[in-house]
Coordinates of N, CA, C and O in Angstrom, one line a residue:
M1 N 24.0 -15.4 -6.7 CA 24.0 -16.4 -5.7 C 24.7 -16.0 -4.4 O 25.6 -15.1 -4.5
M2 N 24.3 -16.6 -3.3 CA 24.9 -16.2 -2.1 C 26.4 -16.5 -2.0 O 27.2 -15.7 -1.5
I3 N 26.9 -17.6 -2.6 CA 28.3 -18.0 -2.5 C 29.1 -16.9 -3.2 O 30.2 -16.5 -2.8
R4 N 28.6 -16.5 -4.4 CA 29.4 -15.4 -5.1 C 29.5 -14.2 -4.2 O 30.6 -13.6 -4.2
R5 N 28.5 -13.8 -3.5 CA 28.6 -12.6 -2.6 C 29.6 -12.9 -1.5 O 30.3 -12.0 -1.1
L6 N 29.6 -14.1 -1.0 CA 30.6 -14.4 0.1 C 32.0 -14.2 -0.4 O 32.9 -13.8 0.3
R7 N 32.3 -14.7 -1.6 CA 33.6 -14.6 -2.2 C 34.0 -13.2 -2.5 O 35.2 -12.9 -2.5
Q8 N 33.1 -12.3 -2.6 CA 33.4 -10.9 -2.8 C 33.7 -10.1 -1.6 O 34.1 -8.9 -1.6
L9 N 33.4 -10.7 -0.4 CA 33.7 -10.0 0.9 C 35.2 -9.8 1.1 O 36.0 -10.6 0.6
P10 N 35.6 -8.8 1.8 CA 37.0 -8.6 2.1 C 37.5 -9.7 2.9 O 36.8 -10.3 3.7
P11 N 38.8 -10.0 2.8 CA 39.4 -11.1 3.6 C 39.2 -11.0 5.1 O 39.1 -12.0 5.8
E12 N 39.2 -9.8 5.6 CA 39.1 -9.6 7.0 C 37.7 -10.0 7.5 O 37.5 -10.1 8.7
A13 N 36.7 -10.1 6.6 CA 35.3 -10.5 7.1 C 35.3 -12.0 7.3 O 34.4 -12.5 8.0
R14 N 36.1 -12.8 6.7 CA 36.0 -14.2 6.7 C 36.1 -14.8 8.1 O 35.3 -15.7 8.5
P15 N 37.0 -14.3 9.0 CA 37.0 -14.9 10.4 C 35.7 -14.6 11.1 O 35.2 -15.5 11.9
H16 N 35.1 -13.5 10.8 CA 33.8 -13.2 11.5 C 32.7 -14.1 11.0 O 31.8 -14.6 11.8
I17 N 32.7 -14.4 9.7 CA 31.7 -15.3 9.2 C 31.9 -16.7 9.7 O 31.0 -17.4 10.1
A18 N 33.2 -17.1 9.8 CA 33.5 -18.4 10.4 C 33.0 -18.5 11.8 O 32.5 -19.5 12.2
A19 N 33.2 -17.5 12.6 CA 32.8 -17.4 14.0 C 31.3 -17.5 14.1 O 30.7 -18.3 14.9
A20 N 30.6 -16.8 13.2 CA 29.1 -16.9 13.2 C 28.7 -18.3 12.8 O 27.7 -18.8 13.4
G21 N 29.4 -19.0 11.9 CA 29.0 -20.4 11.6 C 29.2 -21.3 12.8 O 28.4 -22.2 13.0
R22 N 30.3 -21.1 13.5 CA 30.5 -21.9 14.7 C 29.4 -21.7 15.8 O 28.9 -22.7 16.3
V23 N 29.0 -20.5 16.0 CA 27.9 -20.2 16.9 C 26.6 -20.9 16.4 O 25.9 -21.5 17.2
L24 N 26.3 -20.8 15.2 CA 25.1 -21.4 14.6 C 25.2 -22.9 14.8 O 24.2 -23.6 15.2
A25 N 26.3 -23.5 14.5 CA 26.5 -25.0 14.7 C 26.3 -25.4 16.2 O 25.7 -26.4 16.5
Q26 N 26.8 -24.6 17.1 CA 26.7 -24.9 18.5 C 25.2 -24.8 18.9 O 24.7 -25.6 19.7
A27 N 24.5 -23.7 18.5 CA 23.1 -23.6 18.8 C 22.3 -24.7 18.2 O 21.4 -25.2 18.9
T28 N 22.6 -25.1 17.0 CA 21.9 -26.2 16.4 C 22.1 -27.5 17.2 O 21.1 -28.2 17.4
A29 N 23.3 -27.8 17.5 CA 23.6 -29.0 18.3 C 22.9 -28.9 19.6 O 22.4 -30.0 20.1
R30 N 22.8 -27.8 20.3 CA 22.1 -27.7 21.6 C 20.6 -27.9 21.4 O 20.0 -28.7 22.1
M31 N 20.0 -27.3 20.3 CA 18.6 -27.5 20.1 C 18.3 -29.0 19.7 O 17.2 -29.5 20.1
N32 N 19.2 -29.7 19.1 CA 19.0 -31.1 18.8 C 18.9 -32.0 20.0 O 18.5 -33.1 19.9
T33 N 19.4 -31.5 21.2 CA 19.3 -32.3 22.4 C 18.0 -31.9 23.2 O 17.8 -32.5 24.2
M34 N 17.3 -31.0 22.7 CA 16.1 -30.5 23.5 C 14.8 -31.0 22.9 O 14.7 -31.2 21.7
S35 N 13.8 -31.0 23.8 CA 12.4 -31.4 23.3 C 11.8 -30.1 22.7 O 12.3 -29.0 23.0
P36 N 10.8 -30.2 21.9 CA 10.1 -29.0 21.4 C 9.6 -28.1 22.5 O 9.7 -26.9 22.4
R37 N 9.2 -28.6 23.6 CA 8.7 -27.8 24.7 C 9.9 -27.1 25.3 O 9.8 -25.9 25.6
E38 N 11.0 -27.7 25.5 CA 12.2 -27.1 26.0 C 12.7 -25.9 25.1 O 13.1 -24.9 25.6
I39 N 12.7 -26.2 23.8 CA 13.0 -25.2 22.8 C 12.1 -24.0 23.0 O 12.6 -22.8 23.0
A40 N 10.8 -24.2 23.1 CA 9.8 -23.2 23.2 C 10.1 -22.3 24.5 O 10.0 -21.1 24.4
E41 N 10.3 -23.0 25.6 CA 10.6 -22.3 26.8 C 11.8 -21.4 26.7 O 11.8 -20.3 27.2
A42 N 12.9 -22.0 26.1 CA 14.1 -21.2 26.0 C 14.0 -20.0 25.0 O 14.6 -19.0 25.2
A43 N 13.1 -20.2 24.0 CA 12.9 -19.1 23.0 C 11.9 -18.1 23.4 O 11.9 -17.0 22.8
Y44 N 11.0 -18.4 24.4 CA 9.9 -17.5 24.7 C 10.4 -16.1 25.2 O 11.2 -16.0 26.0
T45 N 9.8 -15.1 24.6 CA 10.0 -13.7 25.0 C 8.6 -13.1 25.2 O 7.8 -13.1 24.2
P46 N 8.2 -12.5 26.3 CA 6.9 -11.8 26.4 C 6.7 -10.8 25.3 O 7.6 -10.1 24.9
G47 N 5.5 -10.9 24.7 CA 5.2 -10.0 23.6 C 5.5 -10.6 22.2 O 5.1 -10.1 21.2
G48 N 6.2 -11.7 22.2 CA 6.5 -12.4 21.0 C 5.5 -13.5 20.8 O 4.4 -13.6 21.4
P49 N 5.9 -14.5 19.9 CA 5.0 -15.6 19.7 C 4.8 -16.4 21.0 O 5.6 -16.4 21.9
S50 N 3.6 -17.0 21.1 CA 3.3 -17.8 22.4 C 4.2 -19.0 22.5 O 4.8 -19.5 21.5
R51 N 4.2 -19.6 23.6 CA 5.0 -20.8 23.8 C 4.4 -21.9 22.9 O 5.2 -22.7 22.4
E52 N 3.1 -21.9 22.8 CA 2.5 -23.0 21.9 C 2.9 -22.8 20.5 O 3.2 -23.8 19.8
Q53 N 3.0 -21.6 20.0 CA 3.4 -21.3 18.6 C 4.9 -21.7 18.4 O 5.2 -22.4 17.4
L54 N 5.7 -21.4 19.4 CA 7.1 -21.7 19.4 C 7.3 -23.3 19.4 O 8.1 -23.8 18.7
E55 N 6.5 -23.9 20.2 CA 6.6 -25.4 20.3 C 6.2 -26.0 18.9 O 6.8 -27.0 18.5
K56 N 5.2 -25.5 18.3 CA 4.8 -26.0 17.0 C 5.9 -25.8 15.9 O 6.2 -26.6 15.1
L57 N 6.5 -24.6 16.0 CA 7.7 -24.4 15.1 C 8.8 -25.3 15.4 O 9.4 -25.9 14.4
A58 N 9.1 -25.6 16.6 CA 10.2 -26.5 17.0 C 9.8 -27.9 16.5 O 10.7 -28.7 16.0
E59 N 8.6 -28.3 16.6 CA 8.1 -29.7 16.2 C 8.3 -29.8 14.6 O 8.8 -30.8 14.1
A60 N 7.9 -28.7 13.9 CA 8.0 -28.7 12.5 C 9.5 -28.8 12.1 O 9.8 -29.5 11.1
R61 N 10.4 -28.1 12.8 CA 11.8 -28.2 12.5 C 12.3 -29.6 12.7 O 13.1 -30.1 11.9
L62 N 11.9 -30.2 13.8 CA 12.4 -31.6 14.1 C 11.9 -32.6 13.0 O 12.5 -33.6 12.8
M63 N 10.7 -32.3 12.5 CA 10.1 -33.2 11.5 C 10.7 -32.9 10.1 O 10.3 -33.5 9.1
G64 N 11.5 -31.8 9.9 CA 12.0 -31.5 8.6 C 11.1 -30.7 7.7 O 11.3 -30.6 6.5
Q65 N 10.0 -30.2 8.3 CA 9.0 -29.4 7.6 C 9.5 -28.0 7.4 O 10.2 -27.5 8.2
P66 N 9.1 -27.4 6.3 CA 9.5 -26.0 6.1 C 8.8 -25.1 7.2 O 7.7 -25.4 7.6
I67 N 9.5 -24.2 7.7 CA 9.0 -23.3 8.7 C 8.7 -21.9 8.1 O 9.6 -21.3 7.5
R68 N 7.5 -21.5 8.2 CA 7.1 -20.2 7.6 C 7.0 -19.2 8.7 O 6.7 -19.6 9.9
H69 N 7.1 -18.0 8.4 CA 6.9 -16.9 9.4 C 5.5 -16.9 10.0 O 4.6 -17.0 9.3
T70 N 5.5 -16.9 11.3 CA 4.2 -16.8 12.0 C 4.0 -15.4 12.5 O 4.8 -14.9 13.3
P71 N 3.0 -14.7 12.0 CA 2.9 -13.3 12.5 C 2.6 -13.3 14.0 O 2.0 -14.2 14.6
P72 N 3.1 -12.3 14.7 CA 2.9 -12.2 16.2 C 1.4 -12.1 16.5 O 0.6 -11.6 15.7
A73 N 1.1 -12.5 17.7 CA -0.3 -12.4 18.1 C -0.7 -11.0 18.3 O 0.2 -10.1 18.7
E74 N -1.9 -10.6 18.1 CA -2.4 -9.3 18.2 C -2.5 -8.9 19.7 O -2.9 -9.7 20.5
V75 N -2.1 -7.7 20.0 CA -2.2 -7.3 21.4 C -3.5 -6.5 21.5 O -3.7 -5.6 20.7
A76 N -4.2 -6.8 22.6 CA -5.5 -6.1 22.8 C -5.3 -4.8 23.5 O -4.4 -4.5 24.1

């Protein structure tokens, strides 16, 4: 299990894991204040998923639906 692996980490890794948890919590709190369109605009990177795909993912997240990997669009 994942918890068992975390307990096996050296003590000096714990502050880094805690810091990553704080960053994740802050990002989640910020996303919770945004609309799916705003999330898509913030996440969009040329060459990656389209804004429409990102918006659908954001909508699914807000609805509590499982989010599956969406393969990138093919480049012509």
